[in-house]
Amino acid sequence: VFIGSLMTLVFGVLNLIVAVIVDTFAENRSKDVETRAHEMEVMELEEKSILKKIFHKIDEDGSGALSFTELESGAKKVAEFSQWLRVMDIDDGDLKQLFEIVDGDGSGEVDP
């Protein structure tokens, strides 16, 4: 009887310790998710800034909008842009399709 009571007490204490550890990790995980979300927002802003600079380099006529010809020319002449396309696995054949997707209003030009 004494050993049974002692074992119940030991398992109860161990269960309490495990509960505290699990709770601590859950709290840290929620903080980590918030931190990761913030990091993703910062990365998105940085990437948009880089893309805006690339956009201005590609805009040959300075109109503030890109035609498909400018986009195609920029893919060959602007190293940063061709690297982005390579990373996204977009080749010359996919470039026209990308342009049509980004040209939401069908004007034949992509606005920033």
mmCIF file of N, CA, C and O in Angstrom:
data_model
loop_
_atom_site.group_PDB
_atom_site.id
_atom_site.type_symbol
_atom_site.label_atom_id
_atom_site.label_comp_id
_atom_site.label_asym_id
_atom_site.label_seq_id
_atom_site.Cartn_x
_atom_site.Cartn_y
_atom_site.Cartn_z
ATOM 1 N N VAL A 1 0.837 -1.184 0.000
ATOM 2 C CA VAL A 1 0.000 0.000 0.000
ATOM 3 C C VAL A 1 0.881 1.246 0.000
ATOM 4 O O VAL A 1 0.606 2.200 -0.716
ATOM 5 N N PHE A 2 1.925 1.219 0.834
ATOM 6 C CA PHE A 2 2.811 2.372 0.918
ATOM 7 C C PHE A 2 3.530 2.611 -0.413
ATOM 8 O O PHE A 2 3.654 3.744 -0.868
ATOM 9 N N ILE A 3 3.988 1.527 -1.061
ATOM 10 C CA ILE A 3 4.692 1.645 -2.340
ATOM 11 C C ILE A 3 3.733 2.158 -3.414
ATOM 12 O O ILE A 3 4.103 2.995 -4.234
ATOM 13 N N GLY A 4 2.486 1.714 -3.393
ATOM 14 C CA GLY A 4 1.484 2.185 -4.350
ATOM 15 C C GLY A 4 1.233 3.669 -4.201
ATOM 16 O O GLY A 4 1.143 4.408 -5.191
ATOM 17 N N SER A 5 1.122 4.136 -2.968
ATOM 18 C CA SER A 5 0.914 5.562 -2.725
ATOM 19 C C SER A 5 2.127 6.370 -3.170
ATOM 20 O O SER A 5 2.003 7.454 -3.761
ATOM 21 N N LEU A 6 3.303 5.868 -2.892
ATOM 22 C CA LEU A 6 4.538 6.546 -3.263
ATOM 23 C C LEU A 6 4.660 6.629 -4.790
ATOM 24 O O LEU A 6 5.029 7.673 -5.336
ATOM 25 N N MET A 7 4.345 5.547 -5.487
ATOM 26 C CA MET A 7 4.411 5.539 -6.961
ATOM 27 C C MET A 7 3.405 6.524 -7.552
ATOM 28 O O MET A 7 3.715 7.229 -8.509
ATOM 29 N N THR A 8 2.201 6.591 -6.987
ATOM 30 C CA THR A 8 1.192 7.529 -7.458
ATOM 31 C C THR A 8 1.683 8.960 -7.285
ATOM 32 O O THR A 8 1.519 9.811 -8.175
ATOM 33 N N LEU A 9 2.297 9.248 -6.181
ATOM 34 C CA LEU A 9 2.831 10.573 -5.904
ATOM 35 C C LEU A 9 3.965 10.916 -6.880
ATOM 36 O O LEU A 9 4.019 12.016 -7.431
ATOM 37 N N VAL A 10 4.854 9.977 -7.120
ATOM 38 C CA VAL A 10 5.974 10.197 -8.048
ATOM 39 C C VAL A 10 5.452 10.465 -9.457
ATOM 40 O O VAL A 10 5.883 11.405 -10.127
ATOM 41 N N PHE A 11 4.500 9.629 -9.917
ATOM 42 C CA PHE A 11 3.945 9.846 -11.254
ATOM 43 C C PHE A 11 3.184 11.166 -11.346
ATOM 44 O O PHE A 11 3.205 11.831 -12.385
ATOM 45 N N GLY A 12 2.525 11.557 -10.307
ATOM 46 C CA GLY A 12 1.827 12.837 -10.287
ATOM 47 C C GLY A 12 2.793 14.004 -10.424
ATOM 48 O O GLY A 12 2.553 14.941 -11.187
ATOM 49 N N VAL A 13 3.901 13.946 -9.692
ATOM 50 C CA VAL A 13 4.910 15.009 -9.775
ATOM 51 C C VAL A 13 5.552 15.029 -11.157
ATOM 52 O O VAL A 13 5.753 16.099 -11.751
ATOM 53 N N LEU A 14 5.860 13.860 -11.712
ATOM 54 C CA LEU A 14 6.445 13.792 -13.050
ATOM 55 C C LEU A 14 5.480 14.344 -14.103
ATOM 56 O O LEU A 14 5.889 15.047 -15.021
ATOM 57 N N ASN A 15 4.210 14.054 -13.958
ATOM 58 C CA ASN A 15 3.198 14.563 -14.868
ATOM 59 C C ASN A 15 3.145 16.086 -14.802
ATOM 60 O O ASN A 15 3.021 16.763 -15.825
ATOM 61 N N LEU A 16 3.230 16.645 -13.612
ATOM 62 C CA LEU A 16 3.230 18.092 -13.424
ATOM 63 C C LEU A 16 4.459 18.719 -14.086
ATOM 64 O O LEU A 16 4.351 19.748 -14.756
ATOM 65 N N ILE A 17 5.618 18.106 -13.939
ATOM 66 C CA ILE A 17 6.852 18.617 -14.549
ATOM 67 C C ILE A 17 6.729 18.606 -16.078
ATOM 68 O O ILE A 17 7.081 19.584 -16.745
ATOM 69 N N VAL A 18 6.223 17.525 -16.641
ATOM 70 C CA VAL A 18 6.044 17.434 -18.089
ATOM 71 C C VAL A 18 5.067 18.509 -18.573
ATOM 72 O O VAL A 18 5.288 19.146 -19.603
ATOM 73 N N ALA A 19 4.003 18.751 -17.833
ATOM 74 C CA ALA A 19 3.018 19.765 -18.213
ATOM 75 C C ALA A 19 3.663 21.150 -18.253
ATOM 76 O O ALA A 19 3.405 21.942 -19.172
ATOM 77 N N VAL A 20 4.504 21.466 -17.292
ATOM 78 C CA VAL A 20 5.181 22.765 -17.259
ATOM 79 C C VAL A 20 6.130 22.898 -18.447
ATOM 80 O O VAL A 20 6.184 23.947 -19.104
ATOM 81 N N ILE A 21 6.865 21.841 -18.746
ATOM 82 C CA ILE A 21 7.799 21.875 -19.875
ATOM 83 C C ILE A 21 7.050 22.066 -21.191
ATOM 84 O O ILE A 21 7.427 22.897 -22.020
ATOM 85 N N VAL A 22 5.979 21.331 -21.388
ATOM 86 C CA VAL A 22 5.189 21.439 -22.616
ATOM 87 C C VAL A 22 4.604 22.842 -22.744
ATOM 88 O O VAL A 22 4.623 23.444 -23.822
ATOM 89 N N ASP A 23 4.096 23.391 -21.661
ATOM 90 C CA ASP A 23 3.533 24.736 -21.674
ATOM 91 C C ASP A 23 4.597 25.774 -22.035
ATOM 92 O O ASP A 23 4.341 26.700 -22.813
ATOM 93 N N THR A 24 5.790 25.629 -21.498
ATOM 94 C CA THR A 24 6.881 26.556 -21.792
ATOM 95 C C THR A 24 7.253 26.504 -23.276
ATOM 96 O O THR A 24 7.416 27.543 -23.911
ATOM 97 N N PHE A 25 7.355 25.294 -23.828
ATOM 98 C CA PHE A 25 7.679 25.170 -25.242
ATOM 99 C C PHE A 25 6.560 25.718 -26.124
ATOM 100 O O PHE A 25 6.824 26.328 -27.159
ATOM 101 N N ALA A 26 5.317 25.530 -25.731
ATOM 102 C CA ALA A 26 4.198 26.059 -26.507
ATOM 103 C C ALA A 26 4.230 27.585 -26.522
ATOM 104 O O ALA A 26 3.974 28.219 -27.551
ATOM 105 N N GLU A 27 4.549 28.179 -25.401
ATOM 106 C CA GLU A 27 4.640 29.636 -25.311
ATOM 107 C C GLU A 27 5.787 30.148 -26.186
ATOM 108 O O GLU A 27 5.633 31.127 -26.916
ATOM 109 N N ASN A 28 6.926 29.485 -26.136
ATOM 110 C CA ASN A 28 8.064 29.884 -26.958
ATOM 111 C C ASN A 28 7.765 29.727 -28.440
ATOM 112 O O ASN A 28 8.195 30.536 -29.254
ATOM 113 N N ARG A 29 7.012 28.687 -28.785
ATOM 114 C CA ARG A 29 6.655 28.470 -30.181
ATOM 115 C C ARG A 29 5.758 29.596 -30.688
ATOM 116 O O ARG A 29 5.931 30.068 -31.802
ATOM 117 N N SER A 30 4.816 30.041 -29.885
ATOM 118 C CA SER A 30 3.939 31.129 -30.329
ATOM 119 C C SER A 30 4.738 32.406 -30.529
ATOM 120 O O SER A 30 4.494 33.157 -31.464
ATOM 121 N N LYS A 31 5.721 32.648 -29.666
ATOM 122 C CA LYS A 31 6.586 33.809 -29.851
ATOM 123 C C LYS A 31 7.410 33.654 -31.120
ATOM 124 O O LYS A 31 7.648 34.616 -31.847
ATOM 125 N N ASP A 32 7.872 32.434 -31.390
ATOM 126 C CA ASP A 32 8.665 32.167 -32.575
ATOM 127 C C ASP A 32 7.851 32.396 -33.844
ATOM 128 O O ASP A 32 8.371 32.907 -34.829
ATOM 129 N N VAL A 33 6.579 32.028 -33.834
ATOM 130 C CA VAL A 33 5.707 32.233 -34.983
ATOM 131 C C VAL A 33 5.560 33.727 -35.248
ATOM 132 O O VAL A 33 5.619 34.178 -36.399
ATOM 133 N N GLU A 34 5.382 34.516 -34.202
ATOM 134 C CA GLU A 34 5.272 35.962 -34.362
ATOM 135 C C GLU A 34 6.562 36.542 -34.927
ATOM 136 O O GLU A 34 6.536 37.396 -35.817
ATOM 137 N N THR A 35 7.691 36.071 -34.428
ATOM 138 C CA THR A 35 8.983 36.545 -34.911
ATOM 139 C C THR A 35 9.164 36.179 -36.380
ATOM 140 O O THR A 35 9.610 37.006 -37.178
ATOM 141 N N ARG A 36 8.804 34.973 -36.727
ATOM 142 C CA ARG A 36 8.935 34.518 -38.121
ATOM 143 C C ARG A 36 8.038 35.337 -39.047
ATOM 144 O O ARG A 36 8.455 35.708 -40.143
ATOM 145 N N ALA A 37 6.828 35.656 -38.604
ATOM 146 C CA ALA A 37 5.914 36.464 -39.414
ATOM 147 C C ALA A 37 6.506 37.856 -39.644
ATOM 148 O O ALA A 37 6.446 38.395 -40.756
ATOM 149 N N HIS A 38 7.082 38.424 -38.605
ATOM 150 C CA HIS A 38 7.708 39.744 -38.726
ATOM 151 C C HIS A 38 8.892 39.688 -39.692
ATOM 152 O O HIS A 38 9.057 40.582 -40.532
ATOM 153 N N GLU A 39 9.711 38.660 -39.587
ATOM 154 C CA GLU A 39 10.858 38.504 -40.483
ATOM 155 C C GLU A 39 10.400 38.383 -41.934
ATOM 156 O O GLU A 39 11.022 38.950 -42.834
ATOM 157 N N MET A 40 9.301 37.671 -42.155
ATOM 158 C CA MET A 40 8.775 37.516 -43.510
ATOM 159 C C MET A 40 8.286 38.851 -44.061
ATOM 160 O O MET A 40 8.461 39.141 -45.244
ATOM 161 N N GLU A 41 7.655 39.669 -43.216
ATOM 162 C CA GLU A 41 7.202 40.993 -43.645
ATOM 163 C C GLU A 41 8.384 41.869 -44.034
ATOM 164 O O GLU A 41 8.340 42.571 -45.046
ATOM 165 N N VAL A 42 9.452 41.830 -43.238
ATOM 166 C CA VAL A 42 10.648 42.607 -43.534
ATOM 167 C C VAL A 42 11.276 42.141 -44.847
ATOM 168 O O VAL A 42 11.655 42.964 -45.691
ATOM 169 N N MET A 43 11.365 40.827 -45.045
ATOM 170 C CA MET A 43 11.914 40.285 -46.294
ATOM 171 C C MET A 43 11.082 40.714 -47.495
ATOM 172 O O MET A 43 11.626 41.057 -48.549
ATOM 173 N N GLU A 44 9.766 40.714 -47.334
ATOM 174 C CA GLU A 44 8.882 41.112 -48.430
ATOM 175 C C GLU A 44 9.131 42.567 -48.816
ATOM 176 O O GLU A 44 9.212 42.900 -50.003
ATOM 177 N N LEU A 45 9.272 43.443 -47.833
ATOM 178 C CA LEU A 45 9.538 44.854 -48.116
ATOM 179 C C LEU A 45 10.884 45.032 -48.816
ATOM 180 O O LEU A 45 10.996 45.831 -49.759
ATOM 181 N N GLU A 46 11.905 44.291 -48.380
ATOM 182 C CA GLU A 46 13.219 44.372 -49.015
ATOM 183 C C GLU A 46 13.156 43.898 -50.463
ATOM 184 O O GLU A 46 13.729 44.520 -51.353
ATOM 185 N N GLU A 47 12.452 42.793 -50.696
ATOM 186 C CA GLU A 47 12.339 42.262 -52.053
ATOM 187 C C GLU A 47 11.576 43.220 -52.956
ATOM 188 O O GLU A 47 11.935 43.399 -54.125
ATOM 189 N N LYS A 48 10.528 43.857 -52.431
ATOM 190 C CA LYS A 48 9.780 44.830 -53.228
ATOM 191 C C LYS A 48 10.657 46.014 -53.592
ATOM 192 O O LYS A 48 10.580 46.539 -54.704
ATOM 193 N N SER A 49 11.497 46.435 -52.664
ATOM 194 C CA SER A 49 12.410 47.549 -52.933
ATOM 195 C C SER A 49 13.396 47.176 -54.039
ATOM 196 O O SER A 49 13.654 47.969 -54.950
ATOM 197 N N ILE A 50 13.943 45.973 -53.965
ATOM 198 C CA ILE A 50 14.879 45.511 -54.991
ATOM 199 C C ILE A 50 14.182 45.411 -56.344
ATOM 200 O O ILE A 50 14.716 45.852 -57.372
ATOM 201 N N LEU A 51 12.969 44.864 -56.349
ATOM 202 C CA LEU A 51 12.224 44.734 -57.608
ATOM 203 C C LEU A 51 11.889 46.099 -58.201
ATOM 204 O O LEU A 51 11.886 46.269 -59.420
ATOM 205 N N LYS A 52 11.631 47.077 -57.354
ATOM 206 C CA LYS A 52 11.334 48.429 -57.836
ATOM 207 C C LYS A 52 12.560 49.015 -58.538
ATOM 208 O O LYS A 52 12.437 49.641 -59.597
ATOM 209 N N LYS A 53 13.744 48.784 -57.960
ATOM 210 C CA LYS A 53 14.984 49.263 -58.597
ATOM 211 C C LYS A 53 15.204 48.567 -59.933
ATOM 212 O O LYS A 53 15.582 49.209 -60.922
ATOM 213 N N ILE A 54 14.954 47.268 -59.967
ATOM 214 C CA ILE A 54 15.092 46.519 -61.215
ATOM 215 C C ILE A 54 14.092 47.037 -62.240
ATOM 216 O O ILE A 54 14.412 47.217 -63.419
ATOM 217 N N PHE A 55 12.870 47.305 -61.794
ATOM 218 C CA PHE A 55 11.815 47.823 -62.668
ATOM 219 C C PHE A 55 12.289 49.104 -63.349
ATOM 220 O O PHE A 55 12.119 49.281 -64.555
ATOM 221 N N HIS A 56 12.906 50.010 -62.580
ATOM 222 C CA HIS A 56 13.373 51.277 -63.143
ATOM 223 C C HIS A 56 14.523 51.068 -64.124
ATOM 224 O O HIS A 56 14.631 51.802 -65.112
ATOM 225 N N LYS A 57 15.367 50.073 -63.883
ATOM 226 C CA LYS A 57 16.455 49.769 -64.814
ATOM 227 C C LYS A 57 15.914 49.222 -66.132
ATOM 228 O O LYS A 57 16.458 49.497 -67.202
ATOM 229 N N ILE A 58 14.844 48.447 -66.051
ATOM 230 C CA ILE A 58 14.269 47.825 -67.242
ATOM 231 C C ILE A 58 13.460 48.832 -68.052
ATOM 232 O O ILE A 58 13.384 48.731 -69.275
ATOM 233 N N ASP A 59 12.880 49.815 -67.399
ATOM 234 C CA ASP A 59 12.025 50.814 -68.058
ATOM 235 C C ASP A 59 12.885 51.725 -68.933
ATOM 236 O O ASP A 59 13.334 52.788 -68.525
ATOM 237 N N GLU A 60 13.091 51.304 -70.186
ATOM 238 C CA GLU A 60 14.000 51.999 -71.091
ATOM 239 C C GLU A 60 13.500 53.380 -71.503
ATOM 240 O O GLU A 60 14.282 54.314 -71.630
ATOM 241 N N ASP A 61 12.198 53.530 -71.722
ATOM 242 C CA ASP A 61 11.680 54.817 -72.188
ATOM 243 C C ASP A 61 11.290 55.754 -71.044
ATOM 244 O O ASP A 61 10.885 56.892 -71.286
ATOM 245 N N GLY A 62 11.414 55.291 -69.811
ATOM 246 C CA GLY A 62 11.124 56.147 -68.655
ATOM 247 C C GLY A 62 9.658 56.477 -68.478
ATOM 248 O O GLY A 62 9.305 57.443 -67.792
ATOM 249 N N SER A 63 8.780 55.674 -69.056
ATOM 250 C CA SER A 63 7.339 55.946 -68.989
ATOM 251 C C SER A 63 6.723 55.574 -67.644
ATOM 252 O O SER A 63 5.610 55.983 -67.339
ATOM 253 N N GLY A 64 7.428 54.789 -66.862
ATOM 254 C CA GLY A 64 6.875 54.332 -65.594
ATOM 255 C C GLY A 64 6.074 53.052 -65.734
ATOM 256 O O GLY A 64 5.507 52.554 -64.772
ATOM 257 N N ALA A 65 6.024 52.523 -66.946
ATOM 258 C CA ALA A 65 5.333 51.262 -67.205
ATOM 259 C C ALA A 65 6.225 50.417 -68.107
ATOM 260 O O ALA A 65 7.024 50.947 -68.873
ATOM 261 N N LEU A 66 6.095 49.099 -67.999
ATOM 262 C CA LEU A 66 6.910 48.192 -68.804
ATOM 263 C C LEU A 66 6.087 47.533 -69.898
ATOM 264 O O LEU A 66 5.026 46.971 -69.634
ATOM 265 N N SER A 67 6.596 47.612 -71.106
ATOM 266 C CA SER A 67 5.992 46.850 -72.196
ATOM 267 C C SER A 67 6.645 45.475 -72.220
ATOM 268 O O SER A 67 7.673 45.249 -71.568
ATOM 269 N N PHE A 68 6.083 44.570 -73.009
ATOM 270 C CA PHE A 68 6.686 43.243 -73.089
ATOM 271 C C PHE A 68 8.073 43.323 -73.710
ATOM 272 O O PHE A 68 8.990 42.610 -73.312
ATOM 273 N N THR A 69 8.252 44.216 -74.681
ATOM 274 C CA THR A 69 9.559 44.387 -75.317
ATOM 275 C C THR A 69 10.605 44.807 -74.297
ATOM 276 O O THR A 69 11.728 44.286 -74.290
ATOM 277 N N GLU A 70 10.249 45.761 -73.422
ATOM 278 C CA GLU A 70 11.177 46.201 -72.377
ATOM 279 C C GLU A 70 11.476 45.068 -71.397
ATOM 280 O O GLU A 70 12.615 44.897 -70.968
ATOM 281 N N LEU A 71 10.458 44.307 -71.063
ATOM 282 C CA LEU A 71 10.634 43.182 -70.143
ATOM 283 C C LEU A 71 11.561 42.133 -70.751
ATOM 284 O O LEU A 71 12.484 41.644 -70.096
ATOM 285 N N GLU A 72 11.332 41.836 -72.007
ATOM 286 C CA GLU A 72 12.153 40.844 -72.712
ATOM 287 C C GLU A 72 13.602 41.338 -72.833
ATOM 288 O O GLU A 72 14.549 40.581 -72.604
ATOM 289 N N SER A 73 13.761 42.597 -73.167
ATOM 290 C CA SER A 73 15.095 43.185 -73.283
ATOM 291 C C SER A 73 15.794 43.210 -71.924
ATOM 292 O O SER A 73 16.984 42.918 -71.814
ATOM 293 N N GLY A 74 15.043 43.561 -70.874
ATOM 294 C CA GLY A 74 15.595 43.605 -69.529
ATOM 295 C C GLY A 74 16.034 42.238 -69.045
ATOM 296 O O GLY A 74 17.019 42.115 -68.313
ATOM 297 N N ALA A 75 15.335 41.207 -69.466
ATOM 298 C CA ALA A 75 15.695 39.842 -69.068
ATOM 299 C C ALA A 75 17.054 39.458 -69.646
ATOM 300 O O ALA A 75 17.766 38.641 -69.064
ATOM 301 N N LYS A 76 17.416 40.073 -70.765
ATOM 302 C CA LYS A 76 18.708 39.765 -71.386
ATOM 303 C C LYS A 76 19.810 40.710 -70.914
ATOM 304 O O LYS A 76 20.954 40.302 -70.782
ATOM 305 N N LYS A 77 19.451 41.981 -70.650
ATOM 306 C CA LYS A 77 20.470 42.996 -70.372
ATOM 307 C C LYS A 77 20.732 43.246 -68.892
ATOM 308 O O LYS A 77 21.844 43.581 -68.509
ATOM 309 N N VAL A 78 19.712 43.120 -68.063
ATOM 310 C CA VAL A 78 19.853 43.449 -66.636
ATOM 311 C C VAL A 78 20.127 42.155 -65.866
ATOM 312 O O VAL A 78 19.254 41.298 -65.734
ATOM 313 N N ALA A 79 21.352 42.050 -65.355
ATOM 314 C CA ALA A 79 21.792 40.814 -64.703
ATOM 315 C C ALA A 79 20.930 40.461 -63.491
ATOM 316 O O ALA A 79 20.585 39.291 -63.288
ATOM 317 N N GLU A 80 20.581 41.462 -62.691
ATOM 318 C CA GLU A 80 19.765 41.203 -61.490
ATOM 319 C C GLU A 80 18.416 40.591 -61.866
ATOM 320 O O GLU A 80 17.947 39.664 -61.221
ATOM 321 N N PHE A 81 17.818 41.120 -62.935
ATOM 322 C CA PHE A 81 16.517 40.627 -63.359
ATOM 323 C C PHE A 81 16.623 39.202 -63.900
ATOM 324 O O PHE A 81 15.790 38.352 -63.581
ATOM 325 N N SER A 82 17.651 38.950 -64.692
ATOM 326 C CA SER A 82 17.801 37.592 -65.227
ATOM 327 C C SER A 82 18.066 36.589 -64.108
ATOM 328 O O SER A 82 17.619 35.445 -64.172
ATOM 329 N N GLN A 83 18.769 37.025 -63.052
ATOM 330 C CA GLN A 83 18.988 36.148 -61.898
ATOM 331 C C GLN A 83 17.674 35.848 -61.190
ATOM 332 O O GLN A 83 17.417 34.708 -60.794
ATOM 333 N N TRP A 84 16.815 36.858 -61.001
ATOM 334 C CA TRP A 84 15.505 36.640 -60.373
ATOM 335 C C TRP A 84 14.686 35.641 -61.198
ATOM 336 O O TRP A 84 14.043 34.753 -60.652
ATOM 337 N N LEU A 85 14.717 35.826 -62.511
ATOM 338 C CA LEU A 85 13.966 34.914 -63.375
ATOM 339 C C LEU A 85 14.514 33.488 -63.267
ATOM 340 O O LEU A 85 13.745 32.533 -63.218
ATOM 341 N N ARG A 86 15.828 33.366 -63.197
ATOM 342 C CA ARG A 86 16.441 32.044 -63.079
ATOM 343 C C ARG A 86 16.043 31.383 -61.762
ATOM 344 O O ARG A 86 15.732 30.194 -61.720
ATOM 345 N N VAL A 87 16.050 32.165 -60.681
ATOM 346 C CA VAL A 87 15.677 31.620 -59.366
ATOM 347 C C VAL A 87 14.224 31.148 -59.372
ATOM 348 O O VAL A 87 13.886 30.122 -58.782
ATOM 349 N N MET A 88 13.370 31.882 -60.057
ATOM 350 C CA MET A 88 11.949 31.521 -60.124
ATOM 351 C C MET A 88 11.671 30.494 -61.222
ATOM 352 O O MET A 88 10.529 30.141 -61.472
ATOM 353 N N ASP A 89 12.745 30.043 -61.916
ATOM 354 C CA ASP A 89 12.649 29.043 -62.981
ATOM 355 C C ASP A 89 11.729 29.510 -64.115
ATOM 356 O O ASP A 89 10.859 28.775 -64.583
ATOM 357 N N ILE A 90 11.944 30.765 -64.538
ATOM 358 C CA ILE A 90 11.179 31.336 -65.643
ATOM 359 C C ILE A 90 12.121 31.502 -66.823
ATOM 360 O O ILE A 90 13.096 32.244 -66.754
ATOM 361 N N ASP A 91 11.825 30.802 -67.915
ATOM 362 C CA ASP A 91 12.657 30.927 -69.110
ATOM 363 C C ASP A 91 11.986 31.869 -70.100
ATOM 364 O O ASP A 91 10.955 32.466 -69.814
ATOM 365 N N ASP A 92 12.577 31.996 -71.292
ATOM 366 C CA ASP A 92 12.037 32.929 -72.298
ATOM 367 C C ASP A 92 10.600 32.590 -72.672
ATOM 368 O O ASP A 92 9.785 33.481 -72.895
ATOM 369 N N GLY A 93 10.290 31.313 -72.728
ATOM 370 C CA GLY A 93 8.931 30.898 -73.079
ATOM 371 C C GLY A 93 7.911 31.274 -72.017
ATOM 372 O O GLY A 93 6.754 31.596 -72.323
ATOM 373 N N ASP A 94 8.346 31.243 -70.765
ATOM 374 C CA ASP A 94 7.442 31.572 -69.668
ATOM 375 C C ASP A 94 7.306 33.080 -69.459
ATOM 376 O O ASP A 94 6.380 33.529 -68.790
ATOM 377 N N LEU A 95 8.224 33.860 -70.017
ATOM 378 C CA LEU A 95 8.232 35.303 -69.785
ATOM 379 C C LEU A 95 6.955 35.957 -70.313
ATOM 380 O O LEU A 95 6.382 36.829 -69.661
ATOM 381 N N LYS A 96 6.506 35.545 -71.492
ATOM 382 C CA LYS A 96 5.260 36.100 -72.069
ATOM 383 C C LYS A 96 4.074 35.776 -71.165
ATOM 384 O O LYS A 96 3.232 36.634 -70.901
ATOM 385 N N GLN A 97 4.022 34.564 -70.665
ATOM 386 C CA GLN A 97 2.927 34.163 -69.781
ATOM 387 C C GLN A 97 2.972 34.963 -68.479
ATOM 388 O O GLN A 97 1.940 35.410 -67.993
ATOM 389 N N LEU A 98 4.175 35.164 -67.937
ATOM 390 C CA LEU A 98 4.330 35.981 -66.738
ATOM 391 C C LEU A 98 3.841 37.400 -66.997
ATOM 392 O O LEU A 98 3.120 37.981 -66.180
ATOM 393 N N PHE A 99 4.205 37.959 -68.149
ATOM 394 C CA PHE A 99 3.785 39.314 -68.493
ATOM 395 C C PHE A 99 2.260 39.419 -68.558
ATOM 396 O O PHE A 99 1.673 40.366 -68.038
ATOM 397 N N GLU A 100 1.625 38.434 -69.172
ATOM 398 C CA GLU A 100 0.163 38.454 -69.290
ATOM 399 C C GLU A 100 -0.512 38.344 -67.924
ATOM 400 O O GLU A 100 -1.555 38.945 -67.695
ATOM 401 N N ILE A 101 0.094 37.595 -67.020
ATOM 402 C CA ILE A 101 -0.469 37.470 -65.667
ATOM 403 C C ILE A 101 -0.347 38.789 -64.914
ATOM 404 O O ILE A 101 -1.290 39.234 -64.262
ATOM 405 N N VAL A 102 0.825 39.407 -65.010
ATOM 406 C CA VAL A 102 1.076 40.643 -64.275
ATOM 407 C C VAL A 102 0.315 41.825 -64.886
ATOM 408 O O VAL A 102 -0.069 42.754 -64.186
ATOM 409 N N ASP A 103 0.086 41.785 -66.188
ATOM 410 C CA ASP A 103 -0.675 42.842 -66.874
ATOM 411 C C ASP A 103 -2.163 42.604 -66.648
ATOM 412 O O ASP A 103 -2.879 42.165 -67.539
ATOM 413 N N GLY A 104 -2.617 42.915 -65.436
ATOM 414 C CA GLY A 104 -3.990 42.602 -65.031
ATOM 415 C C GLY A 104 -5.049 43.305 -65.838
ATOM 416 O O GLY A 104 -6.129 42.768 -66.087
ATOM 417 N N ASP A 105 -4.776 44.553 -66.286
ATOM 418 C CA ASP A 105 -5.797 45.303 -66.996
ATOM 419 C C ASP A 105 -5.748 45.069 -68.503
ATOM 420 O O ASP A 105 -6.599 45.591 -69.243
ATOM 421 N N GLY A 106 -4.776 44.290 -68.990
ATOM 422 C CA GLY A 106 -4.690 43.964 -70.407
ATOM 423 C C GLY A 106 -4.279 45.121 -71.276
ATOM 424 O O GLY A 106 -4.508 45.115 -72.482
ATOM 425 N N SER A 107 -3.619 46.113 -70.705
ATOM 426 C CA SER A 107 -3.223 47.303 -71.452
ATOM 427 C C SER A 107 -1.971 47.080 -72.297
ATOM 428 O O SER A 107 -1.625 47.927 -73.127
ATOM 429 N N GLY A 108 -1.280 45.978 -72.075
ATOM 430 C CA GLY A 108 -0.045 45.738 -72.788
ATOM 431 C C GLY A 108 1.163 46.324 -72.081
ATOM 432 O O GLY A 108 2.269 46.286 -72.589
ATOM 433 N N GLU A 109 0.924 46.901 -70.911
ATOM 434 C CA GLU A 109 1.993 47.449 -70.101
ATOM 435 C C GLU A 109 1.792 47.062 -68.646
ATOM 436 O O GLU A 109 0.654 46.922 -68.189
ATOM 437 N N VAL A 110 2.896 46.926 -67.925
ATOM 438 C CA VAL A 110 2.836 46.601 -66.504
ATOM 439 C C VAL A 110 3.190 47.854 -65.723
ATOM 440 O O VAL A 110 4.241 48.458 -65.941
ATOM 441 N N ASP A 111 2.291 48.256 -64.859
ATOM 442 C CA ASP A 111 2.520 49.426 -64.025
ATOM 443 C C ASP A 111 3.148 48.991 -62.706
ATOM 444 O O ASP A 111 2.878 47.892 -62.229
ATOM 445 N N PRO A 112 3.964 49.880 -62.101
ATOM 446 C CA PRO A 112 4.609 49.488 -60.821
ATOM 447 C C PRO A 112 3.623 49.293 -59.698
ATOM 448 O O PRO A 112 2.550 49.756 -59.681
#
